[in-house]
mmCIF file of N, CA and C in Angstrom:
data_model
loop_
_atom_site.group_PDB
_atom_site.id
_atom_site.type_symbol
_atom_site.label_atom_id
_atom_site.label_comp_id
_atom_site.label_asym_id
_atom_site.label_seq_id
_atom_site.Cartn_x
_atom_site.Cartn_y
_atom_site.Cartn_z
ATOM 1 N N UNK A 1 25.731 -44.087 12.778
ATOM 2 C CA UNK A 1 24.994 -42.964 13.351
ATOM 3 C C UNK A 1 24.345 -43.404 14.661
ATOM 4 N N UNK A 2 24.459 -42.845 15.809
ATOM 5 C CA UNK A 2 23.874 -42.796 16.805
ATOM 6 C C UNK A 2 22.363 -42.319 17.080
ATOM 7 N N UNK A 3 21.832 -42.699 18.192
ATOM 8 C CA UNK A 3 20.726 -42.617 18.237
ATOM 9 C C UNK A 3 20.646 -41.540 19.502
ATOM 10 N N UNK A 4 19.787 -40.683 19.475
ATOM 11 C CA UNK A 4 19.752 -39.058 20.258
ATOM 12 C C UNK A 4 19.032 -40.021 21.356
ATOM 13 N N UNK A 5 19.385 -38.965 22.426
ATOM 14 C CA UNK A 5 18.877 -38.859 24.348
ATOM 15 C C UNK A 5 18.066 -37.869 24.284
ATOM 16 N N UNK A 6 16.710 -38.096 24.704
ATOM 17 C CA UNK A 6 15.345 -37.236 24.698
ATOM 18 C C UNK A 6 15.397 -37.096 26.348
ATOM 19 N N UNK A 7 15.307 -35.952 26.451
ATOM 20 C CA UNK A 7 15.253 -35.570 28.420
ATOM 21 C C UNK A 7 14.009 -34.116 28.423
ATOM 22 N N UNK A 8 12.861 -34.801 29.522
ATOM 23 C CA UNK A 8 12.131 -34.187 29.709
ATOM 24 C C UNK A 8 12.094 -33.660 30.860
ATOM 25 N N UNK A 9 12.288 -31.986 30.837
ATOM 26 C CA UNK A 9 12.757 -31.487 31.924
ATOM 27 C C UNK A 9 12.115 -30.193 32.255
ATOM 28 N N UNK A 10 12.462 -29.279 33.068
ATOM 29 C CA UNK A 10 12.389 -27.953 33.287
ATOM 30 C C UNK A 10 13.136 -27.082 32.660
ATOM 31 N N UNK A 11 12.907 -25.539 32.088
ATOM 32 C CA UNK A 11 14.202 -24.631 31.868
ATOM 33 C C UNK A 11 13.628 -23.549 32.440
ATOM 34 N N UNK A 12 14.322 -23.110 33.587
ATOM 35 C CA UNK A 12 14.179 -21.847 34.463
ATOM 36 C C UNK A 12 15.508 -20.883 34.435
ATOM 37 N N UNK A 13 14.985 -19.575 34.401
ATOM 38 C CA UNK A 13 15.976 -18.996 34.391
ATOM 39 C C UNK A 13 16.604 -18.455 35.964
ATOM 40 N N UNK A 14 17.677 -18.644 36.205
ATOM 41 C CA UNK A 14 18.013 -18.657 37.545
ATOM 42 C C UNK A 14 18.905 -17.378 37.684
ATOM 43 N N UNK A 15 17.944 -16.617 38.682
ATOM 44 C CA UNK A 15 18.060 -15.189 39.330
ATOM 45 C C UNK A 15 19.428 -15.685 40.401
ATOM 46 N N UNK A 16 20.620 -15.656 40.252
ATOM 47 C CA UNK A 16 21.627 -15.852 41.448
ATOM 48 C C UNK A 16 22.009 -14.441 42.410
ATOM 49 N N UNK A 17 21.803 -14.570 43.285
ATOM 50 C CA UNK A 17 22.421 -13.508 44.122
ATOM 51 C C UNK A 17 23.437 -14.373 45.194
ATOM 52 N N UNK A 18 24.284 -13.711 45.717
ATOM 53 C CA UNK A 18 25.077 -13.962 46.427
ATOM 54 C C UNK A 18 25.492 -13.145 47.146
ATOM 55 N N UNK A 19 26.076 -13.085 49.014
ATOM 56 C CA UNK A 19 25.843 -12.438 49.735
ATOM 57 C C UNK A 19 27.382 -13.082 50.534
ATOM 58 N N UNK A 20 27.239 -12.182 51.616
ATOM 59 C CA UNK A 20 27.936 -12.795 53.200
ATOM 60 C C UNK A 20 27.256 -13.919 54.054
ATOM 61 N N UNK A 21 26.063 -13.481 54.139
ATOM 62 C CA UNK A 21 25.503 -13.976 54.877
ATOM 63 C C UNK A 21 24.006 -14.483 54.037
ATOM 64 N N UNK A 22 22.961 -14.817 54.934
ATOM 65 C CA UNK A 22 21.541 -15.206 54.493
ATOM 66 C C UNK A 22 20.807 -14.149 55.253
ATOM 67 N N UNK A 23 20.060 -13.894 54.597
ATOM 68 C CA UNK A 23 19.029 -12.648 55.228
ATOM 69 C C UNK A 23 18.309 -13.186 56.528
ATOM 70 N N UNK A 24 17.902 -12.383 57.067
ATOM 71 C CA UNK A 24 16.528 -13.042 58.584
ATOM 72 C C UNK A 24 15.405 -12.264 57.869
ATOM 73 N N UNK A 25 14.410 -12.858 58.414
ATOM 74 C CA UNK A 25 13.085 -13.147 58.365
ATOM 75 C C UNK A 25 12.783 -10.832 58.078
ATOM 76 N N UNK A 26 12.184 -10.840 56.695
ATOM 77 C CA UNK A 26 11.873 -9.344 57.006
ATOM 78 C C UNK A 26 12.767 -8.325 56.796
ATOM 79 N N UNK A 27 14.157 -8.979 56.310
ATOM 80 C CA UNK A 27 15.294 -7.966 55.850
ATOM 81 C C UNK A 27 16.031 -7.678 54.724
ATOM 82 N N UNK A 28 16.047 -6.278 54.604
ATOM 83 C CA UNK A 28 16.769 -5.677 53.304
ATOM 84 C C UNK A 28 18.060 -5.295 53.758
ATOM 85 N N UNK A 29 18.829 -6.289 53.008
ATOM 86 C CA UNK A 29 20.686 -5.706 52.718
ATOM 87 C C UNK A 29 20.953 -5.680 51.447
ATOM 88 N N UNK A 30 22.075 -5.056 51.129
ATOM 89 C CA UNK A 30 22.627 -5.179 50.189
ATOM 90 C C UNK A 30 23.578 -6.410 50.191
ATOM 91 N N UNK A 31 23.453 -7.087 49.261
ATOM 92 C CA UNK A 31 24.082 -8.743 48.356
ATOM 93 C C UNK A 31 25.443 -8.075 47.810
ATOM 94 N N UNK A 32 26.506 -8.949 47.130
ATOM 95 C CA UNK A 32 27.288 -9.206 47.023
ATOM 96 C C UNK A 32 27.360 -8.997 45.410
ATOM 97 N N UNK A 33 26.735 -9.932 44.840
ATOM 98 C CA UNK A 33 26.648 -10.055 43.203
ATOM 99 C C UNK A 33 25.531 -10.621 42.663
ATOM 100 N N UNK A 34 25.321 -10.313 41.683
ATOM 101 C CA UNK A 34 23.843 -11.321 41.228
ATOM 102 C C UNK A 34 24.719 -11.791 39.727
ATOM 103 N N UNK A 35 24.101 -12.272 39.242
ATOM 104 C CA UNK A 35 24.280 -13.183 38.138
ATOM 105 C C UNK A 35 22.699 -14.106 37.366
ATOM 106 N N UNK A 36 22.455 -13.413 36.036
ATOM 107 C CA UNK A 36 21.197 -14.142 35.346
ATOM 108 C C UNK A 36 22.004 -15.125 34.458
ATOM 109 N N UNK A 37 21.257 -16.362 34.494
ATOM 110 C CA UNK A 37 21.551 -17.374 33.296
ATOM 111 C C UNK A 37 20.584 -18.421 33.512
ATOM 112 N N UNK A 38 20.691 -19.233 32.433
ATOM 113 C CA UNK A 38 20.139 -20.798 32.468
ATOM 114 C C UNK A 38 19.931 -21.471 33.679
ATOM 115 N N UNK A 39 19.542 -22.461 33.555
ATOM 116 C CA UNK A 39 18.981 -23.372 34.641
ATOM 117 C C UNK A 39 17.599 -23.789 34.429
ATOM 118 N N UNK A 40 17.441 -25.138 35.403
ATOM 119 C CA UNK A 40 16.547 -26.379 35.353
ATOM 120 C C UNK A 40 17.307 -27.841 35.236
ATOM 121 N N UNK A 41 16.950 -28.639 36.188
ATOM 122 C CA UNK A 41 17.370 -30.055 35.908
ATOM 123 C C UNK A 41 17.436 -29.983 34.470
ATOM 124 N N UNK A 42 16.466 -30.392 34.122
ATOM 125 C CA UNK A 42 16.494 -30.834 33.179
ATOM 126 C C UNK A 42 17.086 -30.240 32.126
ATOM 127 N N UNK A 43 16.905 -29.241 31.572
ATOM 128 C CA UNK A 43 17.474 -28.122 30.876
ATOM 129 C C UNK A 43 19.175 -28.576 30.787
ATOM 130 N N UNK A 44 19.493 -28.359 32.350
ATOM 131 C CA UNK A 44 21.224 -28.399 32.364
ATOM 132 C C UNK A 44 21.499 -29.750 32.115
ATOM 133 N N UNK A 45 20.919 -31.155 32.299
ATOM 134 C CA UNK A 45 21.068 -32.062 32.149
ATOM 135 C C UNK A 45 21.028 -32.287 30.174
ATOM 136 N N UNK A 46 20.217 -31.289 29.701
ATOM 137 C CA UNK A 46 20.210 -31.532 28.015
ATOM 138 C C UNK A 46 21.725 -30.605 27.221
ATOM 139 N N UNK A 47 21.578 -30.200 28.305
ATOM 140 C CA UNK A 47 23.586 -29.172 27.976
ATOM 141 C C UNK A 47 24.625 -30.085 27.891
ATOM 142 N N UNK A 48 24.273 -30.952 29.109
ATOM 143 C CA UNK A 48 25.566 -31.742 29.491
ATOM 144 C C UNK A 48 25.512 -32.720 28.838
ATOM 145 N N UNK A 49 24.126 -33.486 28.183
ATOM 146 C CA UNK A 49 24.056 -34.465 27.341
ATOM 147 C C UNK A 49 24.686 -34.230 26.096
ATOM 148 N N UNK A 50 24.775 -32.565 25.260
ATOM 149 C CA UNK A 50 25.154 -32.438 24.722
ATOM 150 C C UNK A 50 26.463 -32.267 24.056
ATOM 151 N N UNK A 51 26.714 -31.445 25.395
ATOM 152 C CA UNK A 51 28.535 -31.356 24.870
ATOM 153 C C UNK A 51 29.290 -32.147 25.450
ATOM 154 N N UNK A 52 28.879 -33.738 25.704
ATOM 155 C CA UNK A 52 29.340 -34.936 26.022
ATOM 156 C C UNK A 52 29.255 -35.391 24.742
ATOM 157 N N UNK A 53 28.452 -34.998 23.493
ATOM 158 C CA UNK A 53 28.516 -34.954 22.194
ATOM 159 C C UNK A 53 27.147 -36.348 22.128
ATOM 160 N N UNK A 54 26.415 -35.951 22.438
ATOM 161 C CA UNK A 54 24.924 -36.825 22.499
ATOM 162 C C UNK A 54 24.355 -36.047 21.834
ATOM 163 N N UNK A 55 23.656 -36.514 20.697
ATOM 164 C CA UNK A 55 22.347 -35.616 19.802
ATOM 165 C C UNK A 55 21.850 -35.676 21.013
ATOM 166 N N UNK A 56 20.729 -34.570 21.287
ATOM 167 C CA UNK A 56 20.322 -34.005 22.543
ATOM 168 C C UNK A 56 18.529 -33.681 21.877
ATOM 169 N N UNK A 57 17.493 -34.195 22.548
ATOM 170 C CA UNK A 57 16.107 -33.966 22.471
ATOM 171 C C UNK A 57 15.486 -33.705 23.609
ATOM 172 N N UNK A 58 15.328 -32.468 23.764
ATOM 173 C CA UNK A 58 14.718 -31.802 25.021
ATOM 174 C C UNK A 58 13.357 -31.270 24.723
ATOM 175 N N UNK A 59 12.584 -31.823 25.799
ATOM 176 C CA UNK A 59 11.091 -32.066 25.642
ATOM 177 C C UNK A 59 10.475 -30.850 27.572
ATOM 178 N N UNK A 60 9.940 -29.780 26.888
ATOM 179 C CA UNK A 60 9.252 -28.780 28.300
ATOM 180 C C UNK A 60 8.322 -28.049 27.441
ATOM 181 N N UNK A 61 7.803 -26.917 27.922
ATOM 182 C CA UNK A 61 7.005 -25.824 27.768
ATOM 183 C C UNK A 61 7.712 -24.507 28.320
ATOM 184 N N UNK A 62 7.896 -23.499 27.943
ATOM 185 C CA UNK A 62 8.519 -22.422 28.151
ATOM 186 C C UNK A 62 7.207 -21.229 28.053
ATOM 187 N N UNK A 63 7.623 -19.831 28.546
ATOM 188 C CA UNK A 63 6.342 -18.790 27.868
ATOM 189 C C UNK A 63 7.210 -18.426 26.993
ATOM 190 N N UNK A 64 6.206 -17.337 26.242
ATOM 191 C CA UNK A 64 6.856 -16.620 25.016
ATOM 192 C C UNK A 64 7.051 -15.250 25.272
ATOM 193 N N UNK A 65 8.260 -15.016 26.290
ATOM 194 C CA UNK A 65 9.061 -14.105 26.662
ATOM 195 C C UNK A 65 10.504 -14.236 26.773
ATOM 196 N N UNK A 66 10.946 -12.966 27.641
ATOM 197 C CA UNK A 66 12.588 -12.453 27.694
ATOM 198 C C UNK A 66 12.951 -13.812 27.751
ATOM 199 N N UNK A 67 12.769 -14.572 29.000
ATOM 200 C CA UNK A 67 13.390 -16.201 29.732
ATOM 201 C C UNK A 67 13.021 -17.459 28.660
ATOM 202 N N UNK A 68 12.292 -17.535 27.673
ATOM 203 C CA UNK A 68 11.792 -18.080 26.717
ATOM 204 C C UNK A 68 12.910 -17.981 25.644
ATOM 205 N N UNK A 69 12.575 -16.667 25.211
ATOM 206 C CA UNK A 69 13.921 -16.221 24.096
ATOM 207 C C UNK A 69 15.561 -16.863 24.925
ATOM 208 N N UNK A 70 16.251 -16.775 26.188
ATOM 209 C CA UNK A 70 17.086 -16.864 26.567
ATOM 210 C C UNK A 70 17.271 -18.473 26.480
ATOM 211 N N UNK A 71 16.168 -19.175 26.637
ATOM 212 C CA UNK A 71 16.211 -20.966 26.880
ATOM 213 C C UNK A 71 16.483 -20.942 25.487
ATOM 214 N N UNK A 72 15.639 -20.416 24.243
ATOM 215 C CA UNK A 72 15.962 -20.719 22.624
ATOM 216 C C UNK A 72 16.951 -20.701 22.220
ATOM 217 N N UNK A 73 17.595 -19.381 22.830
ATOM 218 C CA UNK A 73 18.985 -19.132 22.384
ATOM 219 C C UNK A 73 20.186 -20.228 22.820
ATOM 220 N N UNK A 74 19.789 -20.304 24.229
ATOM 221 C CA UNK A 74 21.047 -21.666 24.541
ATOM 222 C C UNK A 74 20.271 -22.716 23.705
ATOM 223 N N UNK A 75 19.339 -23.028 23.494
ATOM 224 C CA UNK A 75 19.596 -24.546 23.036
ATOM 225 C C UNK A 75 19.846 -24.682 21.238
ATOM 226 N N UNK A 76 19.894 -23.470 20.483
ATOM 227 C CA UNK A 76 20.281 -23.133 19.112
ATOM 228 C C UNK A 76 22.002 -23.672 19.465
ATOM 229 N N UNK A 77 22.299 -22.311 20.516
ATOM 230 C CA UNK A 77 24.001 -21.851 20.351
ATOM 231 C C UNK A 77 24.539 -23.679 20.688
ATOM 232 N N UNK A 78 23.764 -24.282 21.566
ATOM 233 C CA UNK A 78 24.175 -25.740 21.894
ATOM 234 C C UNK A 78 23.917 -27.175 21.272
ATOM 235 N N UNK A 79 22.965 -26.292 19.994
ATOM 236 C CA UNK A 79 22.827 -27.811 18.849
ATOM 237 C C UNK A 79 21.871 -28.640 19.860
ATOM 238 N N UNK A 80 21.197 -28.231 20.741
ATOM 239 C CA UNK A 80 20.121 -28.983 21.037
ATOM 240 C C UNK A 80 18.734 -29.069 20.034
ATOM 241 N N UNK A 81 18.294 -30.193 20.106
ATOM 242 C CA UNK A 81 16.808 -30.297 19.557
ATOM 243 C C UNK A 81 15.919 -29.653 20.117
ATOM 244 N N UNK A 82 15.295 -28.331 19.777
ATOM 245 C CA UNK A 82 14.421 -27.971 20.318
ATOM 246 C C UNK A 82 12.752 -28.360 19.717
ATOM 247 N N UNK A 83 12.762 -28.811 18.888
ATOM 248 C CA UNK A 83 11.184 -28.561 18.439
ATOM 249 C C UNK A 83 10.193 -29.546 19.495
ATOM 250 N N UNK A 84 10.451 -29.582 20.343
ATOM 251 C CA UNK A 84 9.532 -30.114 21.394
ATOM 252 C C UNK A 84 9.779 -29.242 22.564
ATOM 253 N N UNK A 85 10.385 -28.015 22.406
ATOM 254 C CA UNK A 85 10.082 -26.757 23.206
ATOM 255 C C UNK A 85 8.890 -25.832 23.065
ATOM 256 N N UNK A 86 7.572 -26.095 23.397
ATOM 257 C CA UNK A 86 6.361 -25.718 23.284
ATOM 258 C C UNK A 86 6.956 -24.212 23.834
ATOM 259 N N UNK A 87 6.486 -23.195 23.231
ATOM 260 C CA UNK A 87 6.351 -22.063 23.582
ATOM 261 C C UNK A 87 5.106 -21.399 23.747
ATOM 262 N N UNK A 88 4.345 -21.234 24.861
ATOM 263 C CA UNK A 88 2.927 -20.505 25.621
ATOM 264 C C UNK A 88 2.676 -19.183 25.352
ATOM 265 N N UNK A 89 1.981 -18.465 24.777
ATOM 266 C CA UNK A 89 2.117 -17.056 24.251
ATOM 267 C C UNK A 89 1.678 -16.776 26.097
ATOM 268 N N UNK A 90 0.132 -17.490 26.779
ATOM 269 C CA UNK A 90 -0.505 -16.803 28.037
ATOM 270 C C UNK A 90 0.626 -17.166 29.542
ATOM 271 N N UNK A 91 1.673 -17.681 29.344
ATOM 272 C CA UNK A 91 2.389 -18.005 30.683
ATOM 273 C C UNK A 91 3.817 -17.835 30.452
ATOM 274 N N UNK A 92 4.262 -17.660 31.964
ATOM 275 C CA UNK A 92 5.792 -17.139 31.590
ATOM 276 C C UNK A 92 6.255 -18.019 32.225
ATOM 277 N N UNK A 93 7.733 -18.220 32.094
ATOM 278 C CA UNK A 93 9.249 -19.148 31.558
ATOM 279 C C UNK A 93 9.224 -18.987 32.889
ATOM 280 N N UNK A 94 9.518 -20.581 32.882
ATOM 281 C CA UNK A 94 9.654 -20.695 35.286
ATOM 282 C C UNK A 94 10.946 -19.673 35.031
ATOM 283 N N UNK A 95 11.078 -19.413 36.465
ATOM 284 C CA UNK A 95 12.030 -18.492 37.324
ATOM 285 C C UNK A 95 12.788 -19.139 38.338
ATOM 286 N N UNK A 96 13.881 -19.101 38.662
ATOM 287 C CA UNK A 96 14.522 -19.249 40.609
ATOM 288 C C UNK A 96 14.774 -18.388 41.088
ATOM 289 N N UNK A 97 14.904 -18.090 42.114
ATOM 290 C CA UNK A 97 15.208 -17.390 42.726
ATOM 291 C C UNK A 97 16.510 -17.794 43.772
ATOM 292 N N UNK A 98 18.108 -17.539 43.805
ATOM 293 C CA UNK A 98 18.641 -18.786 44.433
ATOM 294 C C UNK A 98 19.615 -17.489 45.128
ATOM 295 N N UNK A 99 19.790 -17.686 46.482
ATOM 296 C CA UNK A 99 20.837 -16.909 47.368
ATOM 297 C C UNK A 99 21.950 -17.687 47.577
ATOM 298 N N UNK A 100 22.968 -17.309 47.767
ATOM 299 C CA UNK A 100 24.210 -17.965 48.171
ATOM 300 C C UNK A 100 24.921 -17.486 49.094
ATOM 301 N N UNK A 101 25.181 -17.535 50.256
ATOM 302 C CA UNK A 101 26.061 -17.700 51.392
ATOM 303 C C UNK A 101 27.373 -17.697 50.646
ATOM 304 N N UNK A 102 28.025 -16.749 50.166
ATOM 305 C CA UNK A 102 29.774 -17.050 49.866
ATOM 306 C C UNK A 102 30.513 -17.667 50.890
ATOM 307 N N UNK A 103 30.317 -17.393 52.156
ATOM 308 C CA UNK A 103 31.300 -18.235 53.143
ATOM 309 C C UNK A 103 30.994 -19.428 53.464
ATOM 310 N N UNK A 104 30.275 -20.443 53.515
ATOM 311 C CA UNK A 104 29.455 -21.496 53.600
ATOM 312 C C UNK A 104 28.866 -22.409 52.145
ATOM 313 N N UNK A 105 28.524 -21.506 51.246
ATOM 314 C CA UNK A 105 27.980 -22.052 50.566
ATOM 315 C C UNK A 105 26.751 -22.568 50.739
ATOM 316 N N UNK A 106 26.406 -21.960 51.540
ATOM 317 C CA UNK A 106 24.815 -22.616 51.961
ATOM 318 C C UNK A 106 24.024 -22.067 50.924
ATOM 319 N N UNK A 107 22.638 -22.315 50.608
ATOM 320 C CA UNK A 107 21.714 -21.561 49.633
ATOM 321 C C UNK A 107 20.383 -22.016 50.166
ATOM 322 N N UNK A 108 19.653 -20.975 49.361
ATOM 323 C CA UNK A 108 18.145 -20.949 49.599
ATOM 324 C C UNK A 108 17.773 -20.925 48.198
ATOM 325 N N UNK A 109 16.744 -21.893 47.590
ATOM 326 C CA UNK A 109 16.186 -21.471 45.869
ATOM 327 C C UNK A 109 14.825 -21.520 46.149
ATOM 328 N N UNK A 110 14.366 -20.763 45.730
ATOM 329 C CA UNK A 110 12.692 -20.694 45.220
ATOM 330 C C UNK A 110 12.390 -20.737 44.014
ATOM 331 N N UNK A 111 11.896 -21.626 43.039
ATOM 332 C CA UNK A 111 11.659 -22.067 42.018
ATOM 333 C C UNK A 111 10.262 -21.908 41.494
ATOM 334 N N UNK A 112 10.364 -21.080 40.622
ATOM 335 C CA UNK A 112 8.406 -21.298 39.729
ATOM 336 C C UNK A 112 8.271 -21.727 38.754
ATOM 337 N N UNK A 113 8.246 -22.756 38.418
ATOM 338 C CA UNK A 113 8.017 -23.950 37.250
ATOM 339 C C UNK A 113 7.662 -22.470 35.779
ATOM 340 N N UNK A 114 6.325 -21.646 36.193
ATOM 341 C CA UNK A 114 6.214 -21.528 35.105
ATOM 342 C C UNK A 114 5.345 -22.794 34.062
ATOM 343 N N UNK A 115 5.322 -21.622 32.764
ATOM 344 C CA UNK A 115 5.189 -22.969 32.144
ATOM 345 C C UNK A 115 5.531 -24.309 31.907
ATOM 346 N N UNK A 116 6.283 -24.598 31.980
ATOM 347 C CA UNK A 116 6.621 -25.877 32.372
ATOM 348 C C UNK A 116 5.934 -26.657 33.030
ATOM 349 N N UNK A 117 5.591 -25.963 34.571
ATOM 350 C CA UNK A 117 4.042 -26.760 35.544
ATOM 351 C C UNK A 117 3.065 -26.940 34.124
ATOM 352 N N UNK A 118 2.779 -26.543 33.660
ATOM 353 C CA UNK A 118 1.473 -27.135 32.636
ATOM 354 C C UNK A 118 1.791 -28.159 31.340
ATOM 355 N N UNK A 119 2.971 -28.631 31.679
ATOM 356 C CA UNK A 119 3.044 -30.320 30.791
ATOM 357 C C UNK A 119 2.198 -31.515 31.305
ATOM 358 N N UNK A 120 1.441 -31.858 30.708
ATOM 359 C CA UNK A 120 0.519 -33.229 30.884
ATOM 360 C C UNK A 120 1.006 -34.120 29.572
ATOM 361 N N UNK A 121 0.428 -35.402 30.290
ATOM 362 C CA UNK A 121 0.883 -36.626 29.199
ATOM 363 C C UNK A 121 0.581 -36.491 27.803
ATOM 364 N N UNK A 122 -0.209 -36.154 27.600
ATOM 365 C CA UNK A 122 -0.661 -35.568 26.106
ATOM 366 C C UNK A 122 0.273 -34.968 25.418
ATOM 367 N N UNK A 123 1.413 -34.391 26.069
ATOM 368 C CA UNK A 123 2.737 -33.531 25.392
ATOM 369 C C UNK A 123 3.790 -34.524 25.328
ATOM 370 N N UNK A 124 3.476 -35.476 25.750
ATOM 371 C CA UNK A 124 4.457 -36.760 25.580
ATOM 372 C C UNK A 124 4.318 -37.519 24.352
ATOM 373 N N UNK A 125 2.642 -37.556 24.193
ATOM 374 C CA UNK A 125 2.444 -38.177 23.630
ATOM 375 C C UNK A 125 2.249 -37.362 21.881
ATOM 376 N N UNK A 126 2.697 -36.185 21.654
ATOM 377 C CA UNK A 126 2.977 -35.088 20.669
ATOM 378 C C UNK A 126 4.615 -34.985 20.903
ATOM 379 N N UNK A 127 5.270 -35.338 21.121
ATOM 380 C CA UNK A 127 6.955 -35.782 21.421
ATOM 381 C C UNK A 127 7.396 -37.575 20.726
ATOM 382 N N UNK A 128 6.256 -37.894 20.691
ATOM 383 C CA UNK A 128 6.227 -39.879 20.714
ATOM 384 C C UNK A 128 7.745 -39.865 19.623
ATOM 385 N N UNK A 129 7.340 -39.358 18.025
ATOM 386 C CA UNK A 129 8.171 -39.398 17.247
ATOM 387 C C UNK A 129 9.744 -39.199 17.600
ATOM 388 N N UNK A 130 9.548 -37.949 18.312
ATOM 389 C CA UNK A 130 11.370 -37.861 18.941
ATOM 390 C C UNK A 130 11.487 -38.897 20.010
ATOM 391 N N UNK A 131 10.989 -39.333 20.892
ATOM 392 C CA UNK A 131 11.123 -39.897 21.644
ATOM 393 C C UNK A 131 11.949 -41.714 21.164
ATOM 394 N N UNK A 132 10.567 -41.864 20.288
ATOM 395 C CA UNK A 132 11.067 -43.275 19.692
ATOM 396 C C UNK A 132 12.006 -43.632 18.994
ATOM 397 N N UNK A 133 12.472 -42.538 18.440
ATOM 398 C CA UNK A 133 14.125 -42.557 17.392
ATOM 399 C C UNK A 133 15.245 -42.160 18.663
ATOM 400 N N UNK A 134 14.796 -42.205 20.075
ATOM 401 C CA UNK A 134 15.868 -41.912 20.685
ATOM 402 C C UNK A 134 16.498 -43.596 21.579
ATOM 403 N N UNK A 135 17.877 -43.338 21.447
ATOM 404 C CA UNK A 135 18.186 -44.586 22.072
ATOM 405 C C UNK A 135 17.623 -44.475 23.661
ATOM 406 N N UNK A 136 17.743 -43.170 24.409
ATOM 407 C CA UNK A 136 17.015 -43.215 25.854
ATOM 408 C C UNK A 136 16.449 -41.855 26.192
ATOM 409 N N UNK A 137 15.542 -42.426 26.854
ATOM 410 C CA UNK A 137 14.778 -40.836 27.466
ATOM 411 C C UNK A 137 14.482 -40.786 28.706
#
């Protein structure tokens, strides 16, 4: 039996839009496509740990909303460890905000941690147990 990878990270849900171009300063066009899903370093890094077939221990804070429920659900459907997913009833589930340039590929992201910004060492140290049965974190 192997020993699980504990990754302490972000899970934001990432607003994608995609366009022709990038907007200027002050302007409304119409975009191309949008697309909601997952996202966060860390988060996507506990996906990929996983279905590389790594017991997977993912350690954040989420709120207890829509983007909350959506992080639970991927990390159930993905056999991740969640019980060191603190869920915040008073703060909501970071956000991005990410544009895409289809011809270029260029992008712009704006990122709000969300709960997540409010992990201090003390949540590490309420993780210790998963942490220490893990071969790396």
């Amino acid at each position: 039996m192997t020993k699980p990878i504990s990754i302490l990270g972000i899970f934001v849900a990432d607003l994608t839009f995609r366009t022709d171009r990038m907007p200027h300063k002050g302007e409304t066009f119409i975009g191309n496509s949008f697309k909601l899903g997952p996202g966060g370093k860390g988060s996507n890094q506990a996906v990929a740990t996983r279905r590389a077939g790594a017991e997977t221990i993912f350690i954040t804070k989420i709120g207890k909303d829509t983007f909350g429920e959506m992080a639970m659900k991927l990390y159930a459907d993905e056999g991740i460890n969640s019980e060191y997913v603190w869920e915040i009833a008073d703060m909501a589930t970071g956000a991005a905000s990410i544009v895409v340039n289809e011809e270029t590929g260029e992008n712009v992201i704006i990122v709000v941690p969300g709960a997540a910004d409010a992990m201090v060492p003390d949540d590490l140290d309420a993780a210790e147990a998963g942490i220490a049965r893990s071969a790396f974190f």
